[in-house]
CSV table of C-alpha atoms in Angstrom, one decimal:
chain,number,residue,atom,x,y,z
U,2,UNK,CA,-9.2,-27.4,-8.3
U,3,UNK,CA,-12.4,-27.5,-6.3
U,4,UNK,CA,-12.7,-24.8,-3.7
U,5,UNK,CA,-13.5,-25.8,-0.1
U,6,UNK,CA,-14.9,-22.4,0.6
U,7,UNK,CA,-15.5,-19.2,-1.4
U,8,UNK,CA,-16.6,-15.6,-1.1
U,9,UNK,CA,-17.3,-12.9,-3.6
U,10,UNK,CA,-17.6,-9.1,-3.1
U,11,UNK,CA,-18.4,-6.3,-5.5
U,12,UNK,CA,-17.9,-2.7,-4.6
U,13,UNK,CA,-17.4,0.6,-6.4
U,14,UNK,CA,-13.9,1.8,-7.2
U,15,UNK,CA,-13.8,4.4,-4.5
U,16,UNK,CA,-10.6,4.8,-2.5
U,17,UNK,CA,-12.4,4.6,0.8
U,18,UNK,CA,-13.2,0.9,-0.1
U,19,UNK,CA,-9.5,0.0,0.0
U,20,UNK,CA,-9.6,-0.5,3.7
U,21,UNK,CA,-13.0,-2.3,3.5
U,22,UNK,CA,-11.6,-4.8,0.9
U,23,UNK,CA,-8.4,-5.7,2.8
U,24,UNK,CA,-10.3,-6.0,6.1
U,25,UNK,CA,-13.0,-8.2,4.5
U,26,UNK,CA,-10.2,-10.4,2.9
U,27,UNK,CA,-8.5,-10.7,6.3
U,28,UNK,CA,-11.8,-11.7,8.0
U,29,UNK,CA,-12.4,-14.5,5.4
U,30,UNK,CA,-8.7,-15.6,5.6
U,31,UNK,CA,-9.0,-15.7,9.4
U,32,UNK,CA,-11.2,-18.9,9.0
U,33,UNK,CA,-8.0,-20.7,8.2
U,34,UNK,CA,-6.4,-19.4,11.4
U,35,UNK,CA,-3.3,-17.9,9.7
U,36,UNK,CA,-0.3,-16.4,11.5
U,37,UNK,CA,-0.2,-12.7,12.2
U,38,UNK,CA,2.5,-12.3,9.5
U,39,UNK,CA,0.4,-14.2,6.9
U,40,UNK,CA,-2.6,-12.1,7.7
U,41,UNK,CA,-0.5,-8.9,7.3
U,42,UNK,CA,0.9,-10.1,4.0
U,43,UNK,CA,-2.6,-10.9,2.7
U,44,UNK,CA,-4.0,-7.5,3.7
U,45,UNK,CA,-1.0,-5.7,2.1
U,46,UNK,CA,-1.3,-7.7,-1.2
U,47,UNK,CA,-5.1,-7.1,-1.4
U,48,UNK,CA,-4.6,-3.5,-0.6
U,49,UNK,CA,-2.1,-3.1,-3.5
U,50,UNK,CA,-4.3,-5.0,-6.0
U,51,UNK,CA,-7.5,-3.1,-5.1
U,52,UNK,CA,-5.6,0.2,-5.2
U,53,UNK,CA,-4.3,-0.6,-8.7
U,54,UNK,CA,-7.9,-1.4,-9.9
U,55,UNK,CA,-9.1,2.0,-8.4
U,56,UNK,CA,-6.1,4.2,-9.4
U,57,UNK,CA,-5.2,2.6,-12.8
U,58,UNK,CA,-8.1,0.4,-14.0
U,59,UNK,CA,-10.8,3.0,-13.4
U,60,UNK,CA,-8.6,6.0,-13.8
U,61,UNK,CA,-11.4,8.3,-15.0
U,62,UNK,CA,-14.5,6.4,-13.9
U,63,UNK,CA,-15.9,4.6,-10.9
U,64,UNK,CA,-16.6,1.0,-12.0
U,65,UNK,CA,-17.1,-2.2,-10.0
U,66,UNK,CA,-14.2,-4.0,-8.4
U,67,UNK,CA,-14.7,-7.7,-7.9
U,68,UNK,CA,-12.9,-9.5,-5.0
U,69,UNK,CA,-13.1,-13.3,-5.0
U,70,UNK,CA,-11.5,-15.5,-2.5
U,71,UNK,CA,-11.3,-19.3,-2.5
U,72,UNK,CA,-9.8,-21.8,0.0
U,73,UNK,CA,-8.2,-24.6,-2.1
U,74,UNK,CA,-7.3,-28.0,-0.7
U,75,UNK,CA,-4.2,-28.0,1.4
U,76,UNK,CA,-4.9,-24.6,3.0
U,77,UNK,CA,-4.1,-22.7,-0.1
U,78,UNK,CA,-5.7,-19.4,-0.4
U,79,UNK,CA,-6.5,-17.9,-3.8
U,80,UNK,CA,-7.5,-14.3,-4.2
U,81,UNK,CA,-8.8,-12.6,-7.4
U,82,UNK,CA,-9.1,-8.9,-7.9
U,83,UNK,CA,-10.8,-8.0,-11.1
U,84,UNK,CA,-11.8,-4.8,-12.8
U,85,UNK,CA,-13.4,-4.0,-16.1
U,86,UNK,CA,-11.3,-0.9,-16.6
U,87,UNK,CA,-8.7,0.3,-19.1
U,88,UNK,CA,-6.5,-2.7,-19.0
U,89,UNK,CA,-2.7,-2.9,-19.0
U,90,UNK,CA,-0.9,-2.6,-22.4
U,91,UNK,CA,2.5,-4.0,-21.2
U,92,UNK,CA,2.1,-6.3,-18.2
U,93,UNK,CA,5.9,-7.0,-17.9
U,94,UNK,CA,6.6,-3.2,-17.7
U,95,UNK,CA,3.8,-2.7,-15.2
U,96,UNK,CA,5.3,-5.3,-12.9
U,97,UNK,CA,8.7,-3.7,-12.9
U,98,UNK,CA,9.6,-2.2,-9.5
U,99,UNK,CA,9.5,1.6,-9.5
U,100,UNK,CA,7.6,1.8,-12.8
U,101,UNK,CA,4.4,3.8,-12.5
U,102,UNK,CA,1.9,5.7,-14.6
U,103,UNK,CA,0.3,7.0,-11.5
U,104,UNK,CA,2.2,10.2,-11.1
U,105,UNK,CA,4.6,11.5,-8.4
U,106,UNK,CA,2.7,10.2,-5.4
U,107,UNK,CA,2.8,6.6,-6.5
U,108,UNK,CA,5.9,4.6,-5.7
U,109,UNK,CA,5.5,2.0,-8.5
U,110,UNK,CA,5.9,-0.8,-6.0
U,111,UNK,CA,2.5,-2.4,-6.1
U,112,UNK,CA,3.4,-5.6,-7.9
U,113,UNK,CA,6.7,-5.9,-6.2
U,114,UNK,CA,5.0,-5.7,-2.8
U,115,UNK,CA,2.4,-8.3,-3.9
U,116,UNK,CA,5.1,-10.6,-5.0
U,117,UNK,CA,7.0,-10.3,-1.7
U,118,UNK,CA,3.8,-11.0,0.2
U,119,UNK,CA,2.3,-13.9,-1.8
U,120,UNK,CA,3.6,-17.2,-3.3
U,121,UNK,CA,2.3,-16.5,-6.7
U,122,UNK,CA,1.0,-13.4,-8.6
U,123,UNK,CA,-0.6,-13.8,-12.0
U,124,UNK,CA,-1.9,-10.9,-14.1
U,125,UNK,CA,-4.3,-11.2,-17.1
U,126,UNK,CA,-5.3,-8.0,-18.9
U,127,UNK,CA,-6.7,-6.8,-22.1
U,128,UNK,CA,-6.6,-3.1,-23.1
U,129,UNK,CA,-10.1,-1.8,-22.9
U,130,UNK,CA,-11.3,-5.1,-21.3
U,131,UNK,CA,-10.0,-4.9,-17.7
U,132,UNK,CA,-7.5,-6.7,-15.5
U,133,UNK,CA,-7.5,-9.7,-13.3
U,134,UNK,CA,-4.8,-10.2,-10.7
U,135,UNK,CA,-4.7,-13.7,-9.1
U,136,UNK,CA,-2.8,-14.0,-5.8
U,137,UNK,CA,-2.0,-17.3,-4.1
U,138,UNK,CA,-0.6,-18.1,-0.7
U,139,UNK,CA,-0.1,-21.2,1.3
U,140,UNK,CA,-1.4,-20.8,4.8
U,141,UNK,CA,0.8,-22.6,7.3
U,142,UNK,CA,-0.6,-25.7,9.0
U,143,UNK,CA,-1.5,-25.7,12.6
Z,10,UNK,CA,-5.8,7.4,10.0
Z,11,UNK,CA,-5.0,10.6,11.7
Z,12,UNK,CA,-2.0,12.8,12.0
Z,13,UNK,CA,-0.9,15.2,14.7
Z,14,UNK,CA,1.3,17.9,13.4
Z,15,UNK,CA,3.7,19.4,15.9
Z,16,UNK,CA,5.6,22.6,15.3
Z,17,UNK,CA,9.0,23.0,16.9
Z,18,UNK,CA,11.3,25.9,16.1
Z,19,UNK,CA,12.6,25.0,12.6
Z,20,UNK,CA,11.1,21.6,12.5
Z,21,UNK,CA,7.8,20.0,11.8
Z,22,UNK,CA,7.0,16.6,13.3
Z,23,UNK,CA,4.0,14.6,12.0
Z,24,UNK,CA,2.8,11.8,14.2
Z,25,UNK,CA,1.0,9.4,12.0
Z,26,UNK,CA,-1.5,7.1,13.5
Z,27,UNK,CA,-3.5,4.1,12.0
Z,28,UNK,CA,-3.5,2.7,8.5
Z,29,UNK,CA,-1.7,4.3,5.5
Z,30,UNK,CA,-3.2,3.3,2.2
Z,31,UNK,CA,-3.8,5.3,-1.0
Z,32,UNK,CA,-7.0,6.8,0.4
Z,33,UNK,CA,-5.4,7.9,3.7
Z,34,UNK,CA,-2.2,9.1,1.9
Z,35,UNK,CA,-4.0,11.4,-0.3
Z,36,UNK,CA,-5.7,13.1,2.7
Z,37,UNK,CA,-2.4,13.2,4.7
Z,38,UNK,CA,-0.5,14.7,1.8
Z,39,UNK,CA,-2.8,17.8,1.8
Z,40,UNK,CA,-2.4,18.6,5.5
Z,41,UNK,CA,1.4,17.9,5.6
Z,42,UNK,CA,2.1,19.9,2.5
Z,43,UNK,CA,0.0,22.8,3.8
Z,44,UNK,CA,2.1,22.8,7.0
Z,45,UNK,CA,5.4,22.6,5.1
Z,46,UNK,CA,4.6,25.3,2.7
Z,47,UNK,CA,3.5,27.7,5.5
Z,48,UNK,CA,6.4,27.0,7.9
Z,49,UNK,CA,9.2,26.0,5.4
Z,50,UNK,CA,10.9,23.9,8.1
Z,51,UNK,CA,14.6,22.9,8.0
Z,52,UNK,CA,13.5,19.4,9.0
Z,53,UNK,CA,10.3,17.4,8.5
Z,54,UNK,CA,10.0,14.4,10.7
Z,55,UNK,CA,7.4,11.7,9.7
Z,56,UNK,CA,6.9,9.5,12.7
Z,57,UNK,CA,5.5,6.0,11.8
Z,58,UNK,CA,5.4,4.8,15.5
Z,59,UNK,CA,1.6,4.4,15.7
Z,60,UNK,CA,1.1,3.2,12.1
Z,61,UNK,CA,-0.7,-0.2,12.2
Z,62,UNK,CA,-0.8,-0.9,8.4
Z,63,UNK,CA,1.0,0.4,5.4
Z,64,UNK,CA,1.1,-0.5,1.8
Z,65,UNK,CA,3.2,1.0,-1.0
Z,66,UNK,CA,1.2,4.2,-0.7
Z,67,UNK,CA,3.3,5.0,2.4
Z,68,UNK,CA,6.4,4.9,0.2
Z,69,UNK,CA,4.7,7.2,-2.3
Z,70,UNK,CA,3.8,9.6,0.6
Z,71,UNK,CA,7.5,9.7,1.7
Z,72,UNK,CA,8.8,10.1,-1.8
Z,73,UNK,CA,6.5,13.0,-2.5
Z,74,UNK,CA,7.4,14.8,0.7
Z,75,UNK,CA,11.1,14.3,0.0
Z,76,UNK,CA,10.6,16.1,-3.3
Z,77,UNK,CA,8.6,18.9,-1.6
Z,78,UNK,CA,11.2,19.4,1.1
Z,79,UNK,CA,13.9,19.7,-1.5
Z,80,UNK,CA,12.0,22.6,-3.1
Z,81,UNK,CA,11.8,24.5,0.2
Z,82,UNK,CA,15.4,23.6,1.1
Z,83,UNK,CA,14.7,21.3,4.0
Z,84,UNK,CA,15.6,17.7,5.0
Z,85,UNK,CA,13.4,14.7,5.7
Z,86,UNK,CA,13.6,12.2,8.5
Z,87,UNK,CA,11.3,9.1,8.7
Z,88,UNK,CA,11.4,7.5,12.1
Z,89,UNK,CA,9.9,4.7,14.1
Z,90,UNK,CA,9.4,2.4,11.1
Z,91,UNK,CA,8.3,-1.2,11.7
Z,92,UNK,CA,10.8,-3.7,10.3
Z,93,UNK,CA,8.4,-4.4,7.4
Z,94,UNK,CA,7.9,-0.8,6.5
Z,95,UNK,CA,11.7,-0.1,6.8
Z,96,UNK,CA,12.3,-2.9,4.3
Z,97,UNK,CA,9.9,-1.6,1.7
Z,98,UNK,CA,11.3,1.9,2.0
Z,99,UNK,CA,14.8,0.7,1.6
Z,100,UNK,CA,13.7,-1.4,-1.4
Z,101,UNK,CA,12.5,1.9,-2.9
Z,102,UNK,CA,15.9,3.5,-2.2
Z,103,UNK,CA,14.5,6.0,0.2
Z,104,UNK,CA,17.5,5.5,2.5
Z,105,UNK,CA,19.5,7.4,-0.1
Z,106,UNK,CA,17.2,10.3,-0.2
Z,107,UNK,CA,16.5,10.9,3.5
Z,108,UNK,CA,17.2,9.6,6.9
Z,109,UNK,CA,15.3,6.3,7.7
Z,110,UNK,CA,15.1,5.1,11.3
Z,111,UNK,CA,13.6,1.8,12.5
Z,112,UNK,CA,11.6,1.5,15.6
Z,113,UNK,CA,13.8,0.8,18.5
Z,114,UNK,CA,13.3,-2.6,20.0
Z,115,UNK,CA,13.1,-2.4,23.8
């Protein structure tokens, strides 16, 4: 589907960039004039996906995180968060609520929260090749 | 993100302010745990009243503090949660571990 508008960002996998990424995503999404709740859902989902890339994808390194956003016809927003990190061996397991490899301080709710905030969550990953999370959300009409 | 830590007799109250993500949570954890291990309170209160954004890292922060409180023999109360934050914490089963209170609607 041809995008009506797009943006791309690349930033190093440093935790301080989590707030930068979700704020940048919100500013781009604001062009569609979403509701406060839609904006909050987008920020939360982007925060989860970017945190996964930083905490899991680049567990022992600081690689690049790619954030791509596209406005598809019919006010549909598509967000891609990609890393070239370690990849996920078992995607189904990773998506299970409360499952985490992140240690005691991680709740294991990242994908569950993304799913509750977005209409669609797709995950593509290859061990050693990185992970791409694609999030889609319909923004309500005005 | 900032946190004001108030000491009351056998309690510690942490007034959280701003956005809680993984970055902020890892900083907050250090200062909260420092206070808890020094004072060994009977009750730790985490007040989310001034929190403007939270992702699942907020849940991890609460879970981790619950575990710490158990090791020092104290209880945990999480209060002034927004409806969205309350929902996520219940999803994680935190209502079974400690006391969860929503923000009162006036």
